[in-house]
Amino acid sequence: MNVTVFGTGYVGLVQAAVLAEAGHRVTCVDIDENKIERLKQGHIPIFEPGLEPIVKRNNESGNLSFTTDAAAGVAHGDLIFIAVGTPPDEDGSADLRYVLAVARTIAEHMDRKKYIINKSTVPVGTADKVREQVTRTLAERNALNLEFDVISNPEFLKEGSAVADCMKPDRIIIGTSEHASEQKMRQLYAPFNRNHDKVIVMDVRSAELAKYAANCMLATKISFMNEMAVIADRVGADIESVRQGIGSDPRIGYHFIYPGIGYGGSCFPKDVQALKTTAAQLGLDPKILNAVEERNHSQKHYLLKKIQQRYGQDLSGMTFALWGLSFKPNTDDMREAPARVLMENLWEMGAKVRAFDPEAMHECERIYGNREDLQLCGTRDSALSGADALIIATEWQQFKSLDHNTVRNSLKAPVVFDGRNLYDPLDMAEAGFEYFCVGRPQVASA
C-alpha cells in the first residue's frame, strides 16, 4: 500500500520505518530540510534501539523515502498519517496547530479519496476538527466532491522499545465508523496481525480517549507506588517487599509499580496535563489526575530532600557525580527528566555536577550549553572522580552492577543517593556505604 507520514519525530519515523519493513511503500514528509537531508543519508535524529538499520535498509530498497515536498507526499499516499507534535499550550491543553496545518495541506493537494489517520496524541474531538479543516479547504477549492475519512489510530510505543512495540503490537486500536476505512486499516496492519487478531475497532472519540486513558492509568500506577514509598519511609517498611507483595496479585501485576523519583518523557506529563485540561473545560474536577501530577512533581524532589538532610541547605563547594540524564533507559530523551530537576536544584544550592549518561550527553549539552557547574564525563567511572557523593537518576543496565572498590576509592566519601533502587541496602552497608534510596530503610554501614 502507498502510505505517507507527515512528521519525522519519534512516532512518525518509527511507524514509517516499520511499515516500510513490512513491504508498504512509505514517504515521510517534514518541513525541516536539514533533518530530511540527514535522513536521506541514513542519519537518525533520535536514539532508538534497532531503528537505524531498518531506516537505512528500506531507504536503500526504495520502500522508504523522505521529502519536504508536501504536494508529492499527498499525491503518493492513499493512507496519510498525521504524526506531528502536539506540545502543551499555555493552559496545558494540546496545541493542535501542527495537526490542523497538515490537515489543510492534505486538502490543498488531494485529488482522490484519502484516508487521513491521526497518529498524534490528540484530545477527544480532534478528528472532528481535522474533518472540518479538510472540508473547509476543499470548499475553498470547489472540490467538495473529493471523498475522505478521518481515522483515529493512537500509538502505544514505549521509548527504548518502540521498534519492537511497533513490530509486535499488543493491540491496534482503530477509531472509525466507516466499513471501508476499517478494511483499509486492517489491510495496512495485516503483517502485524497474523498471530491473533489484535485489532480493536471503535468509534473515533473512544479511540482518542483510549490513548489518554492508557497513559494516565500508567502514570497513576507510578505515582501511587511513589506515594507508597513515601509512606514506607515514615513507617519503616521496605517498599521493594511491598512491591513484590502486591505485584504477585494478578489484578495488579508487576508493570509500572517500581518506585523512583518520578516519571518524565514526552508522553506521561503532557498527556496527564492535557486530559486534566479537557476535564476542566467540561466543568469537571479531575481529582485523581490532579493528585497524580502533584505526586510526580513532589517525587522529583525526593532525593534532593535526602541530600539536604545529609548535607544541609548550602551545598557550596560540593560536587556530585550523577549517573543518568535521560528520563528512562534506552533513550536520549531528557524531556521532563527527573535528572534535570535534580541538577537545576543542586546548582541553585551552589553545587557542581559531574554527569554521565550512555546516550543523552549531546542532548544535555544542547539544553544547558557550557556551564562551569556542569562537567559531562566520558564514562561512569570518570564522573566519580573527586565527587562528594554519587546520585543515580536513570536505571541504565550498566549502572546495575556496582564495583564497590572503584566507587569508594573515587568518591571523597562512600555516599550514594539512588533514585531507582538498583542495589540492596544490606550489601551497600556491608561494603561501607551510606546508601539512601527510595522507600527502603537505611542500614548502618559497617
CSV table of C-alpha atoms in Angstrom, one decimal, residues 6-423:
chain,number,residue,atom,x,y,z
A,6,PHE,CA,3.7,13.7,8.0
A,7,GLY,CA,6.2,14.2,10.7
A,8,THR,CA,9.6,12.5,11.2
A,9,GLY,CA,9.6,12.8,15.0
A,10,TYR,CA,9.7,9.8,17.3
A,11,VAL,CA,6.3,8.4,16.4
A,12,GLY,CA,6.3,9.2,12.7
A,13,LEU,CA,9.7,7.9,12.0
A,14,VAL,CA,9.3,4.6,13.9
A,15,GLN,CA,5.9,4.0,12.3
A,16,ALA,CA,7.1,4.8,8.8
A,17,ALA,CA,10.2,2.6,9.1
A,18,VAL,CA,8.2,-0.4,10.4
A,19,LEU,CA,5.5,-0.1,7.8
A,20,ALA,CA,8.2,0.0,5.1
A,21,GLU,CA,9.9,-3.0,6.6
A,22,ALA,CA,6.5,-4.8,6.2
A,23,GLY,CA,6.6,-4.1,2.5
A,24,HIS,CA,4.5,-0.9,2.2
A,25,ARG,CA,5.8,2.0,0.1
A,26,VAL,CA,6.2,4.8,2.6
A,27,THR,CA,7.0,8.5,2.1
A,28,CYS,CA,7.9,10.7,5.1
A,29,VAL,CA,7.2,14.5,4.8
A,30,ASP,CA,8.8,17.1,7.1
A,31,ILE,CA,9.3,20.8,6.8
A,32,ASP,CA,12.8,20.6,8.3
A,33,GLU,CA,15.1,20.4,5.3
A,34,ASN,CA,18.2,19.6,7.3
A,35,LYS,CA,16.5,16.7,9.0
A,36,ILE,CA,15.2,15.3,5.7
A,37,GLU,CA,18.7,15.5,4.1
A,38,ARG,CA,20.3,13.8,7.1
A,39,LEU,CA,17.6,11.0,7.0
A,40,LYS,CA,18.3,10.5,3.3
A,41,GLN,CA,22.0,10.0,4.2
A,42,GLY,CA,21.0,7.5,6.9
A,43,HIS,CA,21.5,9.7,9.9
A,44,ILE,CA,18.8,9.1,12.6
A,45,PRO,CA,17.9,12.2,14.7
A,46,ILE,CA,16.9,10.1,17.7
A,47,PHE,CA,18.3,7.2,19.6
A,48,GLU,CA,16.1,4.2,19.5
A,49,PRO,CA,17.4,0.6,19.5
A,50,GLY,CA,17.0,-1.2,16.2
A,51,LEU,CA,15.7,1.8,14.3
A,52,GLU,CA,18.8,2.9,12.3
A,53,PRO,CA,19.3,-0.3,10.3
A,54,ILE,CA,15.6,-0.5,9.4
A,55,VAL,CA,15.6,3.1,8.1
A,56,LYS,CA,18.8,2.5,6.1
A,57,ARG,CA,17.7,-0.8,4.6
A,58,ASN,CA,14.3,0.4,3.5
A,59,ASN,CA,15.7,3.7,2.2
A,60,GLU,CA,18.2,1.8,0.1
A,61,SER,CA,15.5,-0.6,-1.2
A,62,GLY,CA,13.1,2.3,-2.1
A,63,ASN,CA,10.4,1.3,0.3
A,64,LEU,CA,11.1,4.4,2.5
A,65,SER,CA,11.7,7.9,1.2
A,66,PHE,CA,12.0,11.3,2.7
A,67,THR,CA,10.9,14.7,1.3
A,68,THR,CA,10.0,18.3,2.1
A,69,ASP,CA,7.6,18.4,-0.8
A,70,ALA,CA,4.1,18.2,0.8
A,71,ALA,CA,2.3,18.0,-2.5
A,72,ALA,CA,4.4,15.0,-3.6
A,73,GLY,CA,3.7,13.4,-0.2
A,74,VAL,CA,-0.1,13.9,-0.6
A,75,ALA,CA,0.0,12.5,-4.1
A,76,HIS,CA,1.8,9.4,-3.0
A,77,GLY,CA,-0.3,8.2,-0.1
A,78,ASP,CA,-3.7,6.6,-0.2
A,79,LEU,CA,-3.4,6.5,3.6
A,80,ILE,CA,-1.9,9.6,5.2
A,81,PHE,CA,-0.7,9.6,8.7
A,82,ILE,CA,-0.6,12.8,10.8
A,83,ALA,CA,2.3,12.3,13.2
A,84,VAL,CA,3.3,15.8,14.1
A,85,GLY,CA,3.8,17.2,17.6
A,86,THR,CA,1.0,18.3,19.9
A,87,PRO,CA,3.0,20.3,22.5
A,88,PRO,CA,1.2,21.6,25.6
A,89,ASP,CA,-0.2,25.1,25.2
A,90,GLU,CA,0.0,27.7,28.0
A,91,ASP,CA,-3.2,26.3,29.6
A,92,GLY,CA,-2.0,22.7,29.5
A,93,SER,CA,-4.1,21.7,26.5
A,94,ALA,CA,-2.6,20.1,23.5
A,95,ASP,CA,-1.6,22.6,20.8
A,96,LEU,CA,-3.3,21.4,17.6
A,97,ARG,CA,-1.8,24.0,15.2
A,98,TYR,CA,0.5,21.5,13.5
A,99,VAL,CA,-2.1,18.8,13.2
A,100,LEU,CA,-4.6,21.2,11.6
A,101,ALA,CA,-1.8,22.6,9.3
A,102,VAL,CA,-1.2,19.1,8.0
A,103,ALA,CA,-5.0,18.6,7.5
A,104,ARG,CA,-5.1,21.8,5.5
A,105,THR,CA,-2.1,20.8,3.4
A,106,ILE,CA,-3.7,17.4,2.6
A,107,ALA,CA,-6.9,19.1,1.5
A,108,GLU,CA,-5.0,21.6,-0.7
A,109,HIS,CA,-3.3,18.9,-2.7
A,110,MET,CA,-5.5,15.8,-2.7
A,111,ASP,CA,-7.0,14.7,-6.0
A,112,ARG,CA,-8.7,11.4,-4.9
A,113,LYS,CA,-10.1,9.8,-1.8
A,114,LYS,CA,-7.7,9.9,1.1
A,115,TYR,CA,-7.8,8.1,4.4
A,116,ILE,CA,-6.4,10.6,6.9
A,117,ILE,CA,-5.1,8.9,10.1
A,118,ASN,CA,-4.5,10.7,13.3
A,119,LYS,CA,-1.4,9.1,14.9
A,120,SER,CA,-0.5,12.1,17.0
A,121,THR,CA,-1.8,12.0,20.6
A,122,VAL,CA,-4.7,14.4,20.4
A,123,PRO,CA,-7.7,15.4,22.6
A,124,VAL,CA,-11.1,13.9,22.1
A,125,GLY,CA,-12.8,15.8,19.3
A,126,THR,CA,-9.7,16.4,17.2
A,127,ALA,CA,-10.9,14.2,14.4
A,128,ASP,CA,-13.9,16.4,14.1
A,129,LYS,CA,-11.6,19.5,13.9
A,130,VAL,CA,-9.5,17.8,11.2
A,131,ARG,CA,-12.6,16.9,9.3
A,132,GLU,CA,-13.8,20.5,9.5
A,133,GLN,CA,-10.5,21.8,8.3
A,134,VAL,CA,-10.3,19.5,5.4
A,135,THR,CA,-13.9,20.2,4.4
A,136,ARG,CA,-13.4,24.0,4.7
A,137,THR,CA,-10.2,23.8,2.5
A,138,LEU,CA,-11.9,21.6,-0.1
A,139,ALA,CA,-14.8,24.1,-0.3
A,140,GLU,CA,-12.2,26.9,-1.0
A,141,ARG,CA,-11.0,24.8,-3.9
A,142,ASN,CA,-14.6,24.0,-5.1
A,143,ALA,CA,-13.6,20.3,-4.6
A,144,LEU,CA,-16.2,19.0,-2.1
A,145,ASN,CA,-16.7,16.1,-4.4
A,146,LEU,CA,-13.4,14.6,-3.2
A,147,GLU,CA,-14.0,11.9,-0.6
A,148,PHE,CA,-12.0,11.4,2.6
A,149,ASP,CA,-12.3,9.9,6.1
A,150,VAL,CA,-10.6,10.8,9.3
A,151,ILE,CA,-9.4,7.8,11.4
A,152,SER,CA,-8.0,7.7,14.9
A,153,ASN,CA,-5.2,5.2,15.3
A,154,PRO,CA,-3.3,6.1,18.5
A,155,GLU,CA,0.2,4.8,19.1
A,156,PHE,CA,1.3,2.9,22.2
A,157,LEU,CA,5.0,2.9,21.8
A,158,LYS,CA,7.5,3.0,24.6
A,159,GLU,CA,10.7,4.9,24.1
A,160,GLY,CA,13.6,2.4,24.2
A,161,SER,CA,11.5,-0.4,22.8
A,162,ALA,CA,9.4,1.4,20.2
A,163,VAL,CA,10.6,-0.7,17.2
A,164,ALA,CA,9.7,-3.9,19.0
A,165,ASP,CA,6.3,-2.4,20.2
A,166,CYS,CA,5.5,-1.4,16.6
A,167,MET,CA,6.6,-4.7,15.1
A,168,LYS,CA,4.7,-6.8,17.6
A,169,PRO,CA,1.9,-4.6,19.0
A,170,ASP,CA,-0.3,-6.0,21.8
A,171,ARG,CA,-3.3,-4.1,20.3
A,172,ILE,CA,-4.1,-2.0,17.3
A,173,ILE,CA,-6.9,0.5,18.0
A,174,ILE,CA,-8.8,1.8,15.0
A,175,GLY,CA,-11.3,4.6,15.5
A,176,THR,CA,-13.8,4.8,12.6
A,177,SER,CA,-17.4,4.3,11.7
A,178,GLU,CA,-16.8,3.6,8.1
A,179,HIS,CA,-16.5,0.0,6.9
A,180,ALA,CA,-14.2,0.9,4.0
A,181,SER,CA,-11.8,2.7,6.4
A,182,GLU,CA,-11.8,-0.3,8.8
A,183,GLN,CA,-10.9,-2.6,5.9
A,184,LYS,CA,-8.1,-0.3,4.7
A,185,MET,CA,-6.6,-0.2,8.1
A,186,ARG,CA,-6.9,-4.0,8.6
A,187,GLN,CA,-5.1,-4.4,5.2
A,188,LEU,CA,-2.4,-2.0,6.3
A,189,TYR,CA,-1.8,-3.8,9.6
A,190,ALA,CA,-2.2,-7.4,8.3
A,191,PRO,CA,1.5,-8.1,8.5
A,192,PHE,CA,1.4,-7.3,12.3
A,193,ASN,CA,-1.8,-9.2,13.0
A,194,ARG,CA,-1.2,-12.7,11.9
A,195,ASN,CA,-0.7,-14.5,15.2
A,196,HIS,CA,-4.1,-13.5,16.5
A,197,ASP,CA,-6.5,-10.6,15.9
A,198,LYS,CA,-5.1,-7.6,17.7
A,199,VAL,CA,-7.3,-5.1,16.0
A,200,ILE,CA,-9.9,-3.3,18.2
A,201,VAL,CA,-12.4,-1.2,16.3
A,202,MET,CA,-14.4,1.6,18.0
A,203,ASP,CA,-15.8,5.0,17.3
A,204,VAL,CA,-13.3,7.8,16.8
A,205,ARG,CA,-13.9,9.6,20.1
A,206,SER,CA,-13.4,6.5,22.1
A,207,ALA,CA,-10.2,5.8,20.3
A,208,GLU,CA,-9.0,9.3,21.0
A,209,LEU,CA,-9.8,8.9,24.7
A,210,ALA,CA,-8.3,5.4,24.9
A,211,LYS,CA,-4.8,6.8,24.3
A,212,TYR,CA,-5.0,9.4,27.0
A,213,ALA,CA,-6.7,7.0,29.4
A,214,ALA,CA,-3.9,4.4,28.9
A,215,ASN,CA,-1.1,6.9,29.6
A,216,CYS,CA,-2.9,8.4,32.5
A,217,MET,CA,-3.5,5.0,34.0
A,218,LEU,CA,0.2,4.1,33.8
A,219,ALA,CA,1.1,7.5,35.3
A,220,THR,CA,-1.3,6.8,38.1
A,221,LYS,CA,0.3,3.5,38.9
A,222,ILE,CA,3.7,5.1,39.0
A,223,SER,CA,2.5,8.0,41.2
A,224,PHE,CA,0.6,5.6,43.5
A,225,MET,CA,3.7,3.5,44.1
A,226,ASN,CA,5.8,6.6,44.7
A,227,GLU,CA,3.3,7.7,47.3
A,228,MET,CA,3.5,4.3,49.0
A,229,ALA,CA,7.3,4.7,49.0
A,230,VAL,CA,7.0,8.0,50.9
A,231,ILE,CA,4.7,6.2,53.4
A,232,ALA,CA,7.1,3.3,53.7
A,233,ASP,CA,9.8,5.8,54.6
A,234,ARG,CA,7.8,7.1,57.5
A,235,VAL,CA,6.5,3.7,58.9
A,236,GLY,CA,9.8,1.9,58.4
A,237,ALA,CA,8.6,-0.6,55.8
A,238,ASP,CA,10.5,-1.7,52.7
A,239,ILE,CA,8.8,-0.7,49.5
A,240,GLU,CA,10.5,-3.4,47.5
A,241,SER,CA,8.9,-6.0,49.7
A,242,VAL,CA,5.6,-4.2,49.3
A,243,ARG,CA,6.0,-4.1,45.5
A,244,GLN,CA,6.6,-7.9,45.4
A,245,GLY,CA,3.7,-8.5,47.7
A,246,ILE,CA,1.2,-6.5,45.6
A,247,GLY,CA,2.7,-7.4,42.2
A,248,SER,CA,2.0,-11.0,42.8
A,249,ASP,CA,-1.7,-10.2,42.7
A,250,PRO,CA,-2.7,-10.8,39.0
A,251,ARG,CA,-5.2,-8.0,39.3
A,252,ILE,CA,-2.3,-5.6,39.9
A,253,GLY,CA,0.7,-7.1,38.2
A,254,TYR,CA,4.4,-6.0,38.3
A,255,HIS,CA,4.3,-3.5,35.5
A,256,PHE,CA,4.8,0.2,36.4
A,257,ILE,CA,4.9,-0.3,40.1
A,258,TYR,CA,8.6,0.4,40.6
A,259,PRO,CA,9.2,3.2,43.0
A,260,GLY,CA,11.5,6.0,41.9
A,261,ILE,CA,11.9,9.7,41.5
A,262,GLY,CA,9.1,10.4,39.1
A,263,TYR,CA,8.1,9.9,35.5
A,264,GLY,CA,9.2,12.1,32.6
A,265,GLY,CA,9.4,12.0,28.9
A,266,SER,CA,7.3,13.3,26.1
A,267,CYS,CA,4.0,11.5,26.9
A,268,PHE,CA,3.0,11.0,30.5
A,269,PRO,CA,3.5,14.6,31.8
A,270,LYS,CA,1.9,16.1,28.6
A,271,ASP,CA,-1.0,13.7,28.4
A,272,VAL,CA,-1.9,13.9,32.1
A,273,GLN,CA,-1.9,17.7,31.8
A,274,ALA,CA,-3.9,17.6,28.6
A,275,LEU,CA,-6.6,15.3,29.9
A,276,LYS,CA,-6.8,17.4,33.1
A,277,THR,CA,-7.4,20.5,30.9
A,278,THR,CA,-10.0,18.7,28.8
A,279,ALA,CA,-11.9,17.7,32.0
A,280,ALA,CA,-11.7,21.2,33.4
A,281,GLN,CA,-13.0,22.7,30.1
A,282,LEU,CA,-16.0,20.4,30.5
A,283,GLY,CA,-16.6,21.7,34.1
A,284,LEU,CA,-15.2,18.6,35.7
A,285,ASP,CA,-12.7,18.4,38.6
A,286,PRO,CA,-10.2,15.6,37.7
A,287,LYS,CA,-9.2,14.8,41.3
A,288,ILE,CA,-7.2,11.7,40.5
A,289,LEU,CA,-5.3,13.3,37.7
A,290,ASN,CA,-4.5,16.3,39.9
A,291,ALA,CA,-3.1,14.0,42.5
A,292,VAL,CA,-1.1,12.1,40.0
A,293,GLU,CA,0.6,15.2,38.7
A,294,GLU,CA,1.1,16.6,42.2
A,295,ARG,CA,2.8,13.5,43.5
A,296,ASN,CA,5.0,13.3,40.4
A,297,HIS,CA,6.1,16.9,40.8
A,298,SER,CA,6.9,16.2,44.5
A,299,GLN,CA,8.7,13.0,43.8
A,300,LYS,CA,11.2,14.7,41.5
A,301,HIS,CA,12.5,16.5,44.7
A,302,TYR,CA,12.6,13.3,46.7
A,303,LEU,CA,16.4,12.7,46.5
A,304,LEU,CA,17.1,16.4,46.9
A,305,LYS,CA,15.4,16.3,50.3
A,306,LYS,CA,17.6,13.4,51.3
A,307,ILE,CA,20.7,15.3,50.1
A,308,GLN,CA,19.6,18.3,52.2
A,309,GLN,CA,19.0,16.1,55.2
A,310,ARG,CA,22.6,14.8,54.8
A,311,TYR,CA,24.5,17.9,53.9
A,312,GLY,CA,22.2,20.9,54.8
A,313,GLN,CA,20.8,23.7,52.6
A,314,ASP,CA,24.1,25.2,51.4
A,315,LEU,CA,25.9,22.9,49.1
A,316,SER,CA,28.5,25.5,48.0
A,317,GLY,CA,31.9,23.9,47.2
A,318,MET,CA,30.4,20.4,46.9
A,319,THR,CA,30.4,18.2,43.7
A,320,PHE,CA,28.0,15.4,42.9
A,321,ALA,CA,28.5,12.6,40.4
A,322,LEU,CA,25.3,12.0,38.5
A,323,TRP,CA,24.6,8.7,36.7
A,324,GLY,CA,21.8,9.1,34.2
A,325,LEU,CA,20.4,12.1,32.4
A,326,SER,CA,17.6,10.7,30.2
A,327,PHE,CA,14.2,10.2,31.7
A,328,LYS,CA,14.5,6.4,31.2
A,329,PRO,CA,17.0,3.9,29.9
A,330,ASN,CA,17.5,3.2,26.1
A,331,THR,CA,16.7,6.8,25.0
A,332,ASP,CA,18.4,10.1,24.8
A,333,ASP,CA,15.2,12.0,25.6
A,334,MET,CA,15.6,14.4,28.5
A,335,ARG,CA,12.1,16.0,28.3
A,336,GLU,CA,10.7,16.3,31.9
A,337,ALA,CA,13.6,14.1,33.1
A,338,PRO,CA,14.0,13.9,36.9
A,339,ALA,CA,17.7,14.4,36.4
A,340,ARG,CA,17.0,17.9,35.2
A,341,VAL,CA,15.2,18.8,38.3
A,342,LEU,CA,18.0,17.4,40.4
A,343,MET,CA,20.7,19.2,38.6
A,344,GLU,CA,19.0,22.5,38.5
A,345,ASN,CA,18.3,22.4,42.2
A,346,LEU,CA,21.8,21.4,43.0
A,347,TRP,CA,23.1,24.3,41.0
A,348,GLU,CA,20.8,26.7,42.8
A,349,MET,CA,22.2,25.4,46.1
A,350,GLY,CA,25.8,26.0,45.0
A,351,ALA,CA,26.9,22.5,44.0
A,352,LYS,CA,28.7,21.3,40.9
A,353,VAL,CA,27.7,18.2,38.9
A,354,ARG,CA,29.8,15.7,37.1
A,355,ALA,CA,27.4,13.7,34.8
A,356,PHE,CA,27.4,10.7,32.6
A,357,ASP,CA,24.7,9.1,30.5
A,358,PRO,CA,25.3,6.4,27.8
A,359,GLU,CA,23.2,8.3,25.2
A,360,ALA,CA,22.0,11.7,26.5
A,361,MET,CA,25.3,13.6,26.7
A,362,HIS,CA,24.7,15.6,23.5
A,363,GLU,CA,21.1,16.3,24.4
A,364,CYS,CA,22.3,17.6,27.8
A,365,GLU,CA,24.9,19.8,26.1
A,366,ARG,CA,22.2,21.1,23.7
A,367,ILE,CA,19.9,22.0,26.6
A,368,TYR,CA,22.4,23.5,29.1
A,369,GLY,CA,25.3,24.6,26.9
A,370,ASN,CA,28.7,25.2,28.6
A,371,ARG,CA,28.4,25.7,32.4
A,372,GLU,CA,31.1,26.0,35.0
A,373,ASP,CA,29.0,23.9,37.3
A,374,LEU,CA,28.4,21.0,34.9
A,375,GLN,CA,31.0,18.7,33.6
A,376,LEU,CA,30.0,15.9,31.2
A,377,CYS,CA,32.2,12.9,31.6
A,378,GLY,CA,33.1,10.2,29.1
A,379,THR,CA,32.5,7.2,31.4
A,380,ARG,CA,30.5,6.4,34.5
A,381,ASP,CA,33.7,5.9,36.5
A,382,SER,CA,35.3,9.2,35.4
A,383,ALA,CA,32.2,11.0,36.6
A,384,LEU,CA,33.0,9.8,40.2
A,385,SER,CA,36.4,11.3,40.4
A,386,GLY,CA,36.6,13.7,43.3
A,387,ALA,CA,32.9,13.9,43.9
A,388,ASP,CA,31.4,14.1,47.4
A,389,ALA,CA,28.7,11.6,46.6
A,390,LEU,CA,27.1,9.6,43.8
A,391,ILE,CA,23.5,10.2,42.6
A,392,ILE,CA,21.7,7.7,40.3
A,393,ALA,CA,18.8,9.2,38.4
A,394,THR,CA,18.3,6.7,35.5
A,395,GLU,CA,18.3,2.9,35.7
A,396,TRP,CA,20.6,2.1,32.8
A,397,GLN,CA,21.7,-1.5,32.6
A,398,GLN,CA,25.3,-0.6,33.0
A,399,PHE,CA,24.6,1.1,36.4
A,400,LYS,CA,23.0,-2.0,37.9
A,401,SER,CA,26.3,-3.7,38.7
A,402,LEU,CA,28.4,-1.6,41.1
A,403,ASP,CA,32.1,-2.0,41.6
A,404,HIS,CA,32.3,-1.1,45.3
A,405,ASN,CA,36.0,-0.6,45.4
A,406,THR,CA,36.1,1.7,42.3
A,407,VAL,CA,33.2,3.8,43.6
A,408,ARG,CA,34.5,4.0,47.2
A,409,ASN,CA,38.0,4.9,46.1
A,410,SER,CA,36.9,7.5,43.6
A,411,LEU,CA,34.5,9.4,45.8
A,412,LYS,CA,35.6,11.7,48.6
A,413,ALA,CA,33.2,9.7,50.9
A,414,PRO,CA,31.3,6.5,50.2
A,415,VAL,CA,27.8,8.1,49.9
A,416,VAL,CA,25.2,7.0,47.3
A,417,PHE,CA,21.8,8.5,46.6
A,418,ASP,CA,19.9,6.0,44.5
A,419,GLY,CA,16.7,7.2,42.9
A,420,ARG,CA,16.0,3.9,41.2
A,421,ASN,CA,16.6,1.3,44.0
A,422,LEU,CA,19.3,-0.5,42.0
A,423,TYR,CA,21.2,-2.0,44.9
